[in-house]
PDB file of N, CA and C in Angstrom:
ATOM      1  N   MET P   1     141.643-162.490  13.839  1.00  0.00           N
ATOM      2  CA  MET P   1     141.210-163.803  14.262  1.00  0.00           C
ATOM      3  C   MET P   1     141.334-164.814  13.112  1.00  0.00           C
ATOM      4  N   LYS P   2     140.964-164.364  11.910  1.00  0.00           N
ATOM      5  CA  LYS P   2     141.029-165.254  10.755  1.00  0.00           C
ATOM      6  C   LYS P   2     142.472-165.668  10.464  1.00  0.00           C
ATOM      7  N   ARG P   3     143.384-164.721  10.535  1.00  0.00           N
ATOM      8  CA  ARG P   3     144.794-165.008  10.245  1.00  0.00           C
ATOM      9  C   ARG P   3     145.376-165.994  11.262  1.00  0.00           C
ATOM     10  N   LEU P   4     145.032-165.818  12.531  1.00  0.00           N
ATOM     11  CA  LEU P   4     145.501-166.728  13.571  1.00  0.00           C
ATOM     12  C   LEU P   4     144.982-168.139  13.320  1.00  0.00           C
ATOM     13  N   ALA P   5     143.720-168.263  12.960  1.00  0.00           N
ATOM     14  CA  ALA P   5     143.144-169.578  12.675  1.00  0.00           C
ATOM     15  C   ALA P   5     143.831-170.220  11.473  1.00  0.00           C
ATOM     16  N   GLN P   6     144.145-169.428  10.456  1.00  0.00           N
ATOM     17  CA  GLN P   6     144.843-169.961   9.285  1.00  0.00           C
ATOM     18  C   GLN P   6     146.230-170.482   9.653  1.00  0.00           C
ATOM     19  N   VAL P   7     146.934-169.739  10.495  1.00  0.00           N
ATOM     20  CA  VAL P   7     148.271-170.158  10.926  1.00  0.00           C
ATOM     21  C   VAL P   7     148.184-171.447  11.739  1.00  0.00           C
ATOM     22  N   ILE P   8     147.217-171.537  12.638  1.00  0.00           N
ATOM     23  CA  ILE P   8     147.056-172.737  13.466  1.00  0.00           C
ATOM     24  C   ILE P   8     146.749-173.951  12.599  1.00  0.00           C
ATOM     25  N   VAL P   9     145.863-173.792  11.625  1.00  0.00           N
ATOM     26  CA  VAL P   9     145.534-174.899  10.721  1.00  0.00           C
ATOM     27  C   VAL P   9     146.772-175.314   9.932  1.00  0.00           C
ATOM     28  N   PHE P  10     147.511-174.350   9.413  1.00  0.00           N
ATOM     29  CA  PHE P  10     148.702-174.653   8.624  1.00  0.00           C
ATOM     30  C   PHE P  10     149.759-175.373   9.462  1.00  0.00           C
ATOM     31  N   VAL P  11     150.054-174.843  10.639  1.00  0.00           N
ATOM     32  CA  VAL P  11     151.069-175.452  11.512  1.00  0.00           C
ATOM     33  C   VAL P  11     150.643-176.862  11.927  1.00  0.00           C
ATOM     34  N   GLY P  12     149.379-177.034  12.275  1.00  0.00           N
ATOM     35  CA  GLY P  12     148.893-178.358  12.660  1.00  0.00           C
ATOM     36  C   GLY P  12     149.000-179.358  11.529  1.00  0.00           C
ATOM     37  N   PHE P  13     148.657-178.930  10.315  1.00  0.00           N
ATOM     38  CA  PHE P  13     148.730-179.814   9.155  1.00  0.00           C
ATOM     39  C   PHE P  13     150.175-180.180   8.837  1.00  0.00           C
ATOM     40  N   VAL P  14     151.057-179.188   8.821  1.00  0.00           N
ATOM     41  CA  VAL P  14     152.477-179.446   8.532  1.00  0.00           C
ATOM     42  C   VAL P  14     153.084-180.341   9.609  1.00  0.00           C
ATOM     43  N   ASN P  15     152.740-180.098  10.870  1.00  0.00           N
ATOM     44  CA  ASN P  15     153.267-180.929  11.948  1.00  0.00           C
ATOM     45  C   ASN P  15     152.776-182.369  11.819  1.00  0.00           C
ATOM     46  N   PHE P  16     151.514-182.554  11.454  1.00  0.00           N
ATOM     47  CA  PHE P  16     150.999-183.910  11.281  1.00  0.00           C
ATOM     48  C   PHE P  16     151.741-184.630  10.153  1.00  0.00           C
ATOM     49  N   LEU P  17     151.969-183.941   9.042  1.00  0.00           N
ATOM     50  CA  LEU P  17     152.735-184.550   7.952  1.00  0.00           C
ATOM     51  C   LEU P  17     154.159-184.882   8.392  1.00  0.00           C
ATOM     52  N   ALA P  18     154.782-183.978   9.150  1.00  0.00           N
ATOM     53  CA  ALA P  18     156.135-184.233   9.654  1.00  0.00           C
ATOM     54  C   ALA P  18     156.142-185.428  10.598  1.00  0.00           C
ATOM     55  N   PHE P  19     155.093-185.570  11.403  1.00  0.00           N
ATOM     56  CA  PHE P  19     154.993-186.719  12.302  1.00  0.00           C
ATOM     57  C   PHE P  19     154.905-188.018  11.510  1.00  0.00           C
ATOM     58  N   VAL P  20     154.070-188.039  10.476  1.00  0.00           N
ATOM     59  CA  VAL P  20     153.923-189.250   9.660  1.00  0.00           C
ATOM     60  C   VAL P  20     155.247-189.604   8.990  1.00  0.00           C
ATOM     61  N   VAL P  21     155.897-188.619   8.389  1.00  0.00           N
ATOM     62  CA  VAL P  21     157.176-188.865   7.715  1.00  0.00           C
ATOM     63  C   VAL P  21     158.244-189.275   8.728  1.00  0.00           C
ATOM     64  N   GLY P  22     158.319-188.576   9.854  1.00  0.00           N
ATOM     65  CA  GLY P  22     159.304-188.908  10.887  1.00  0.00           C
ATOM     66  C   GLY P  22     159.103-190.300  11.455  1.00  0.00           C
ATOM     67  N   THR P  23     157.855-190.678  11.673  1.00  0.00           N
ATOM     68  CA  THR P  23     157.562-192.019  12.182  1.00  0.00           C
ATOM     69  C   THR P  23     157.990-193.074  11.174  1.00  0.00           C
ATOM     70  N   PHE P  24     157.771-192.800   9.901  1.00  0.00           N
ATOM     71  CA  PHE P  24     158.196-193.729   8.853  1.00  0.00           C
ATOM     72  C   PHE P  24     159.718-193.843   8.809  1.00  0.00           C
ATOM     73  N   ILE P  25     160.409-192.716   8.929  1.00  0.00           N
ATOM     74  CA  ILE P  25     161.875-192.719   8.833  1.00  0.00           C
ATOM     75  C   ILE P  25     162.512-193.437  10.021  1.00  0.00           C
ATOM     76  N   VAL P  26     162.075-193.133  11.248  1.00  0.00           N
ATOM     77  CA  VAL P  26     162.700-193.758  12.418  1.00  0.00           C
ATOM     78  C   VAL P  26     162.142-195.152  12.690  1.00  0.00           C
ATOM     79  N   GLY P  27     161.047-195.508  12.052  1.00  0.00           N
ATOM     80  CA  GLY P  27     160.548-196.876  12.152  1.00  0.00           C
ATOM     81  C   GLY P  27     159.566-197.128  13.274  1.00  0.00           C
ATOM     82  N   GLY P  28     158.763-196.161  13.617  1.00  0.00           N
ATOM     83  CA  GLY P  28     157.748-196.368  14.648  1.00  0.00           C
ATOM     84  C   GLY P  28     157.619-195.156  15.543  1.00  0.00           C
ATOM     85  N   ASP P  29     156.857-195.340  16.623  1.00  0.00           N
ATOM     86  CA  ASP P  29     156.692-194.230  17.559  1.00  0.00           C
ATOM     87  C   ASP P  29     156.938-194.690  18.987  1.00  0.00           C
ATOM     88  N   ALA P  30     157.364-193.748  19.817  1.00  0.00           N
ATOM     89  CA  ALA P  30     157.754-194.053  21.192  1.00  0.00           C
ATOM     90  C   ALA P  30     156.558-194.252  22.106  1.00  0.00           C
ATOM     91  N   ILE P  31     155.434-193.634  21.801  1.00  0.00           N
ATOM     92  CA  ILE P  31     154.270-193.762  22.676  1.00  0.00           C
ATOM     93  C   ILE P  31     153.821-195.218  22.730  1.00  0.00           C
ATOM     94  N   ASN P  32     153.661-195.846  21.577  1.00  0.00           N
ATOM     95  CA  ASN P  32     153.298-197.262  21.559  1.00  0.00           C
ATOM     96  C   ASN P  32     154.468-198.140  21.991  1.00  0.00           C
ATOM     97  N   GLY P  33     155.693-197.714  21.694  1.00  0.00           N
ATOM     98  CA  GLY P  33     156.860-198.474  22.124  1.00  0.00           C
ATOM     99  C   GLY P  33     156.963-198.547  23.632  1.00  0.00           C
ATOM    100  N   HIS P  34     156.574-197.470  24.293  1.00  0.00           N
ATOM    101  CA  HIS P  34     156.625-197.425  25.755  1.00  0.00           C
ATOM    102  C   HIS P  34     155.639-198.415  26.372  1.00  0.00           C
ATOM    103  N   SER P  35     154.462-198.533  25.790  1.00  0.00           N
ATOM    104  CA  SER P  35     153.421-199.360  26.407  1.00  0.00           C
ATOM    105  C   SER P  35     153.411-200.800  25.911  1.00  0.00           C
ATOM    106  N   LEU P  36     153.935-201.073  24.723  1.00  0.00           N
ATOM    107  CA  LEU P  36     153.818-202.412  24.145  1.00  0.00           C
ATOM    108  C   LEU P  36     155.127-203.190  24.072  1.00  0.00           C
ATOM    109  N   CYS P  37     156.247-202.555  24.375  1.00  0.00           N
ATOM    110  CA  CYS P  37     157.550-203.210  24.254  1.00  0.00           C
ATOM    111  C   CYS P  37     158.162-203.410  25.640  1.00  0.00           C
ATOM    112  N   PRO P  38     159.206-204.251  25.729  1.00  0.00           N
ATOM    113  CA  PRO P  38     159.831-204.503  27.032  1.00  0.00           C
ATOM    114  C   PRO P  38     160.346-203.225  27.690  1.00  0.00           C
ATOM    115  N   ALA P  39     160.291-203.187  28.989  1.00  0.00           N
ATOM    116  CA  ALA P  39     160.739-202.010  29.748  1.00  0.00           C
ATOM    117  C   ALA P  39     162.257-202.028  29.906  1.00  0.00           C
ATOM    118  N   GLY P  40     162.818-200.867  30.176  1.00  0.00           N
ATOM    119  CA  GLY P  40     164.232-200.778  30.502  1.00  0.00           C
ATOM    120  C   GLY P  40     165.114-200.239  29.400  1.00  0.00           C
ATOM    121  N   LYS P  41     164.662-200.291  28.166  1.00  0.00           N
ATOM    122  CA  LYS P  41     165.443-199.762  27.052  1.00  0.00           C
ATOM    123  C   LYS P  41     164.550-198.846  26.228  1.00  0.00           C
ATOM    124  N   HIS P  42     165.116-198.237  25.212  1.00  0.00           N
ATOM    125  CA  HIS P  42     164.364-197.310  24.360  1.00  0.00           C
ATOM    126  C   HIS P  42     163.894-198.044  23.107  1.00  0.00           C
ATOM    127  N   TYR P  43     162.592-198.275  23.033  1.00  0.00           N
ATOM    128  CA  TYR P  43     162.005-198.990  21.907  1.00  0.00           C
ATOM    129  C   TYR P  43     160.988-198.131  21.176  1.00  0.00           C
ATOM    130  N   LEU P  44     160.956-198.302  19.865  1.00  0.00           N
ATOM    131  CA  LEU P  44     159.877-197.762  19.049  1.00  0.00           C
ATOM    132  C   LEU P  44     159.029-198.938  18.596  1.00  0.00           C
ATOM    133  N   TYR P  45     157.773-198.666  18.329  1.00  0.00           N
ATOM    134  CA  TYR P  45     156.845-199.722  17.939  1.00  0.00           C
ATOM    135  C   TYR P  45     156.274-199.420  16.561  1.00  0.00           C
ATOM    136  N   ASP P  46     156.301-200.436  15.702  1.00  0.00           N
ATOM    137  CA  ASP P  46     155.681-200.343  14.382  1.00  0.00           C
ATOM    138  C   ASP P  46     155.065-201.696  14.077  1.00  0.00           C
ATOM    139  N   LYS P  47     153.740-201.766  14.081  1.00  0.00           N
ATOM    140  CA  LYS P  47     153.059-203.048  13.920  1.00  0.00           C
ATOM    141  C   LYS P  47     153.227-203.637  12.524  1.00  0.00           C
ATOM    142  N   LEU P  48     153.722-202.869  11.566  1.00  0.00           N
ATOM    143  CA  LEU P  48     153.901-203.377  10.211  1.00  0.00           C
ATOM    144  C   LEU P  48     155.225-204.114  10.017  1.00  0.00           C
ATOM    145  N   ARG P  49     156.105-204.056  10.988  1.00  0.00           N
ATOM    146  CA  ARG P  49     157.395-204.755  10.895  1.00  0.00           C
ATOM    147  C   ARG P  49     157.248-206.209  11.332  1.00  0.00           C
ATOM    148  N   ASP P  50     158.214-207.034  10.922  1.00  0.00           N
ATOM    149  CA  ASP P  50     158.223-208.427  11.374  1.00  0.00           C
ATOM    150  C   ASP P  50     158.390-208.494  12.884  1.00  0.00           C
ATOM    151  N   GLU P  51     159.311-207.708  13.405  1.00  0.00           N
ATOM    152  CA  GLU P  51     159.470-207.563  14.851  1.00  0.00           C
ATOM    153  C   GLU P  51     159.073-206.136  15.189  1.00  0.00           C
ATOM    154  N   PRO P  52     157.865-205.935  15.723  1.00  0.00           N
ATOM    155  CA  PRO P  52     157.343-204.575  15.887  1.00  0.00           C
ATOM    156  C   PRO P  52     158.139-203.690  16.845  1.00  0.00           C
ATOM    157  N   CYS P  53     158.784-204.267  17.850  1.00  0.00           N
ATOM    158  CA  CYS P  53     159.564-203.477  18.806  1.00  0.00           C
ATOM    159  C   CYS P  53     161.032-203.494  18.388  1.00  0.00           C
ATOM    160  N   HIS P  54     161.613-202.322  18.207  1.00  0.00           N
ATOM    161  CA  HIS P  54     163.039-202.276  17.907  1.00  0.00           C
ATOM    162  C   HIS P  54     163.694-201.164  18.714  1.00  0.00           C
ATOM    163  N   GLU P  55     164.895-201.473  19.174  1.00  0.00           N
ATOM    164  CA  GLU P  55     165.620-200.558  20.061  1.00  0.00           C
ATOM    165  C   GLU P  55     166.243-199.417  19.259  1.00  0.00           C
ATOM    166  N   VAL P  56     166.185-198.216  19.847  1.00  0.00           N
ATOM    167  CA  VAL P  56     166.777-197.024  19.232  1.00  0.00           C
ATOM    168  C   VAL P  56     167.568-196.270  20.292  1.00  0.00           C
ATOM    169  N   SER P  57     168.268-195.238  19.860  1.00  0.00           N
ATOM    170  CA  SER P  57     169.028-194.421  20.810  1.00  0.00           C
ATOM    171  C   SER P  57     168.074-193.614  21.684  1.00  0.00           C
ATOM    172  N   ALA P  58     168.595-193.139  22.799  1.00  0.00           N
ATOM    173  CA  ALA P  58     167.783-192.330  23.712  1.00  0.00           C
ATOM    174  C   ALA P  58     167.319-191.044  23.030  1.00  0.00           C
ATOM    175  N   ALA P  59     168.176-190.448  22.194  1.00  0.00           N
ATOM    176  CA  ALA P  59     167.803-189.209  21.500  1.00  0.00           C
ATOM    177  C   ALA P  59     166.665-189.447  20.508  1.00  0.00           C
ATOM    178  N   THR P  60     166.723-190.536  19.760  1.00  0.00           N
ATOM    179  CA  THR P  60     165.649-190.857  18.815  1.00  0.00           C
ATOM    180  C   THR P  60     164.353-191.124  19.554  1.00  0.00           C
ATOM    181  N   TYR P  61     164.442-191.820  20.670  1.00  0.00           N
ATOM    182  CA  TYR P  61     163.259-192.109  21.480  1.00  0.00           C
ATOM    183  C   TYR P  61     162.630-190.811  21.999  1.00  0.00           C
ATOM    184  N   ARG P  62     163.469-189.904  22.520  1.00  0.00           N
ATOM    185  CA  ARG P  62     162.953-188.623  23.029  1.00  0.00           C
ATOM    186  C   ARG P  62     162.321-187.796  21.916  1.00  0.00           C
ATOM    187  N   TYR P  63     162.975-187.760  20.751  1.00  0.00           N
ATOM    188  CA  TYR P  63     162.408-187.037  19.605  1.00  0.00           C
ATOM    189  C   TYR P  63     161.025-187.581  19.269  1.00  0.00           C
ATOM    190  N   SER P  64     160.925-188.892  19.160  1.00  0.00           N
ATOM    191  CA  SER P  64     159.653-189.507  18.790  1.00  0.00           C
ATOM    192  C   SER P  64     158.574-189.231  19.829  1.00  0.00           C
ATOM    193  N   LYS P  65     158.943-189.311  21.081  1.00  0.00           N
ATOM    194  CA  LYS P  65     157.969-189.082  22.152  1.00  0.00           C
ATOM    195  C   LYS P  65     157.489-187.628  22.165  1.00  0.00           C
ATOM    196  N   LEU P  66     158.427-186.679  22.081  1.00  0.00           N
ATOM    197  CA  LEU P  66     158.052-185.261  22.084  1.00  0.00           C
ATOM    198  C   LEU P  66     157.224-184.889  20.854  1.00  0.00           C
ATOM    199  N   HIS P  67     157.605-185.414  19.701  1.00  0.00           N
ATOM    200  CA  HIS P  67     156.853-185.102  18.484  1.00  0.00           C
ATOM    201  C   HIS P  67     155.448-185.704  18.548  1.00  0.00           C
ATOM    202  N   SER P  68     155.322-186.878  19.145  1.00  0.00           N
ATOM    203  CA  SER P  68     153.993-187.481  19.326  1.00  0.00           C
ATOM    204  C   SER P  68     153.121-186.603  20.211  1.00  0.00           C
ATOM    205  N   TYR P  69     153.663-186.154  21.326  1.00  0.00           N
ATOM    206  CA  TYR P  69     152.884-185.302  22.229  1.00  0.00           C
ATOM    207  C   TYR P  69     152.504-183.980  21.558  1.00  0.00           C
ATOM    208  N   PHE P  70     153.448-183.395  20.826  1.00  0.00           N
ATOM    209  CA  PHE P  70     153.146-182.138  20.145  1.00  0.00           C
ATOM    210  C   PHE P  70     152.045-182.336  19.099  1.00  0.00           C
ATOM    211  N   THR P  71     152.064-183.492  18.429  1.00  0.00           N
ATOM    212  CA  THR P  71     151.018-183.791  17.450  1.00  0.00           C
ATOM    213  C   THR P  71     149.675-183.978  18.135  1.00  0.00           C
ATOM    214  N   PHE P  72     149.672-184.607  19.311  1.00  0.00           N
ATOM    215  CA  PHE P  72     148.421-184.775  20.058  1.00  0.00           C
ATOM    216  C   PHE P  72     147.809-183.420  20.421  1.00  0.00           C
ATOM    217  N   ILE P  73     148.643-182.403  20.568  1.00  0.00           N
ATOM    218  CA  ILE P  73     148.153-181.061  20.906  1.00  0.00           C
ATOM    219  C   ILE P  73     147.815-180.266  19.643  1.00  0.00           C
ATOM    220  N   SER P  74     148.705-180.291  18.654  1.00  0.00           N
ATOM    221  CA  SER P  74     148.526-179.421  17.487  1.00  0.00           C
ATOM    222  C   SER P  74     147.427-179.888  16.545  1.00  0.00           C
ATOM    223  N   PHE P  75     147.208-181.189  16.433  1.00  0.00           N
ATOM    224  CA  PHE P  75     146.189-181.659  15.492  1.00  0.00           C
ATOM    225  C   PHE P  75     144.779-181.248  15.919  1.00  0.00           C
ATOM    226  N   PRO P  76     144.388-181.436  17.198  1.00  0.00           N
ATOM    227  CA  PRO P  76     143.063-180.932  17.603  1.00  0.00           C
ATOM    228  C   PRO P  76     142.943-179.411  17.485  1.00  0.00           C
ATOM    229  N   LEU P  77     144.029-178.691  17.750  1.00  0.00           N
ATOM    230  CA  LEU P  77     143.994-177.236  17.567  1.00  0.00           C
ATOM    231  C   LEU P  77     143.771-176.879  16.099  1.00  0.00           C
ATOM    232  N   ALA P  78     144.395-177.629  15.198  1.00  0.00           N
ATOM    233  CA  ALA P  78     144.187-177.387  13.768  1.00  0.00           C
ATOM    234  C   ALA P  78     142.744-177.663  13.376  1.00  0.00           C
ATOM    235  N   MET P  79     142.162-178.701  13.928  1.00  0.00           N
ATOM    236  CA  MET P  79     140.754-179.001  13.646  1.00  0.00           C
ATOM    237  C   MET P  79     139.860-177.874  14.157  1.00  0.00           C
ATOM    238  N   ALA P  80     140.132-177.392  15.355  1.00  0.00           N
ATOM    239  CA  ALA P  80     139.347-176.284  15.912  1.00  0.00           C
ATOM    240  C   ALA P  80     139.532-175.019  15.068  1.00  0.00           C
ATOM    241  N   GLY P  81     140.745-174.785  14.595  1.00  0.00           N
ATOM    242  CA  GLY P  81     140.988-173.643  13.714  1.00  0.00           C
ATOM    243  C   GLY P  81     140.210-173.758  12.412  1.00  0.00           C
ATOM    244  N   GLY P  82     140.101-174.979  11.887  1.00  0.00           N
ATOM    245  CA  GLY P  82     139.314-175.202  10.679  1.00  0.00           C
ATOM    246  C   GLY P  82     137.839-174.918  10.905  1.00  0.00           C
ATOM    247  N   VAL P  83     137.325-175.338  12.058  1.00  0.00           N
ATOM    248  CA  VAL P  83     135.927-175.052  12.402  1.00  0.00           C
ATOM    249  C   VAL P  83     135.722-173.543  12.512  1.00  0.00           C
ATOM    250  N   LEU P  84     136.654-172.860  13.160  1.00  0.00           N
ATOM    251  CA  LEU P  84     136.554-171.406  13.303  1.00  0.00           C
ATOM    252  C   LEU P  84     136.581-170.717  11.939  1.00  0.00           C
ATOM    253  N   LEU P  85     137.472-171.148  11.058  1.00  0.00           N
ATOM    254  CA  LEU P  85     137.522-170.561   9.715  1.00  0.00           C
ATOM    255  C   LEU P  85     136.211-170.775   8.969  1.00  0.00           C
ATOM    256  N   ASN P  86     135.626-171.952   9.115  1.00  0.00           N
ATOM    257  CA  ASN P  86     134.353-172.241   8.464  1.00  0.00           C
ATOM    258  C   ASN P  86     133.250-171.325   8.988  1.00  0.00           C
ATOM    259  N   ARG P  87     133.223-171.131  10.294  1.00  0.00           N
ATOM    260  CA  ARG P  87     132.205-170.239  10.878  1.00  0.00           C
ATOM    261  C   ARG P  87     132.406-168.795  10.441  1.00  0.00           C
ATOM    262  N   LEU P  88     133.653-168.357  10.397  1.00  0.00           N
ATOM    263  CA  LEU P  88     133.926-166.991   9.940  1.00  0.00           C
ATOM    264  C   LEU P  88     133.519-166.812   8.475  1.00  0.00           C
ATOM    265  N   ARG P  89     133.770-167.822   7.669  1.00  0.00           N
ATOM    266  CA  ARG P  89     133.388-167.764   6.256  1.00  0.00           C
ATOM    267  C   ARG P  89     131.871-167.690   6.111  1.00  0.00           C
ATOM    268  N   LYS P  90     131.152-168.520   6.868  1.00  0.00           N
ATOM    269  CA  LYS P  90     129.687-168.492   6.814  1.00  0.00           C
ATOM    270  C   LYS P  90     129.147-167.145   7.280  1.00  0.00           C
ATOM    271  N   ARG P  91     129.748-166.600   8.332  1.00  0.00           N
ATOM    272  CA  ARG P  91     129.296-165.313   8.864  1.00  0.00           C
ATOM    273  C   ARG P  91     129.486-164.206   7.829  1.00  0.00           C
ATOM    274  N   SER P  92     130.623-164.208   7.129  1.00  0.00           N
ATOM    275  CA  SER P  92     130.853-163.164   6.125  1.00  0.00           C
ATOM    276  C   SER P  92     129.923-163.348   4.928  1.00  0.00           C
ATOM    277  N   THR P  93     129.594-164.588   4.580  1.00  0.00           N
ATOM    278  CA  THR P  93     128.659-164.842   3.483  1.00  0.00           C
ATOM    279  C   THR P  93     127.267-164.333   3.832  1.00  0.00           C
ATOM    280  N   ILE P  94     126.835-164.581   5.052  1.00  0.00           N
ATOM    281  CA  ILE P  94     125.516-164.127   5.492  1.00  0.00           C
ATOM    282  C   ILE P  94     125.462-162.606   5.529  1.00  0.00           C
ATOM    283  N   SER P  95     126.520-161.973   6.026  1.00  0.00           N
ATOM    284  CA  SER P  95     126.515-160.504   6.098  1.00  0.00           C
ATOM    285  C   SER P  95     126.519-159.887   4.702  1.00  0.00           C
ATOM    286  N   GLN P  96     127.138-160.544   3.726  1.00  0.00           N
ATOM    287  CA  GLN P  96     127.120-160.039   2.354  1.00  0.00           C
ATOM    288  C   GLN P  96     125.735-160.194   1.736  1.00  0.00           C
ATOM    289  N   MET P  97     125.010-161.242   2.104  1.00  0.00           N
ATOM    290  CA  MET P  97     123.662-161.459   1.578  1.00  0.00           C
ATOM    291  C   MET P  97     122.684-160.417   2.114  1.00  0.00           C
ATOM    292  N   VAL P  98     122.893-159.993   3.351  1.00  0.00           N
ATOM    293  CA  VAL P  98     122.000-159.033   3.994  1.00  0.00           C
ATOM    294  C   VAL P  98     122.173-157.647   3.377  1.00  0.00           C
ATOM    295  N   ARG P  99     123.357-157.322   2.938  1.00  0.00           N
ATOM    296  CA  ARG P  99     123.633-155.983   2.395  1.00  0.00           C
ATOM    297  C   ARG P  99     122.941-155.752   1.108  1.00  0.00           C
TER     298      ARG P  99
END
């Protein structure tokens, strides 16, 4: 159980870093681009740009959208894995004190 939690935390953390770097490289994310930019084309949104909505290829848009969704799933799982690791650590500390 401990090893699985460690892997989940690691994968979630690495994926979050990859999301941040990928969003910086492609210039925004598709989730906000979908809701805040004009419809009909593939836009990414970055509020730090002079023109926050910019058009990208369909492949870049799909990559950004899929990576955003995967991050929405993996980051909470990583947080839950961290909580589990903390509880396992506390449990082993208590059992060592009792011995």
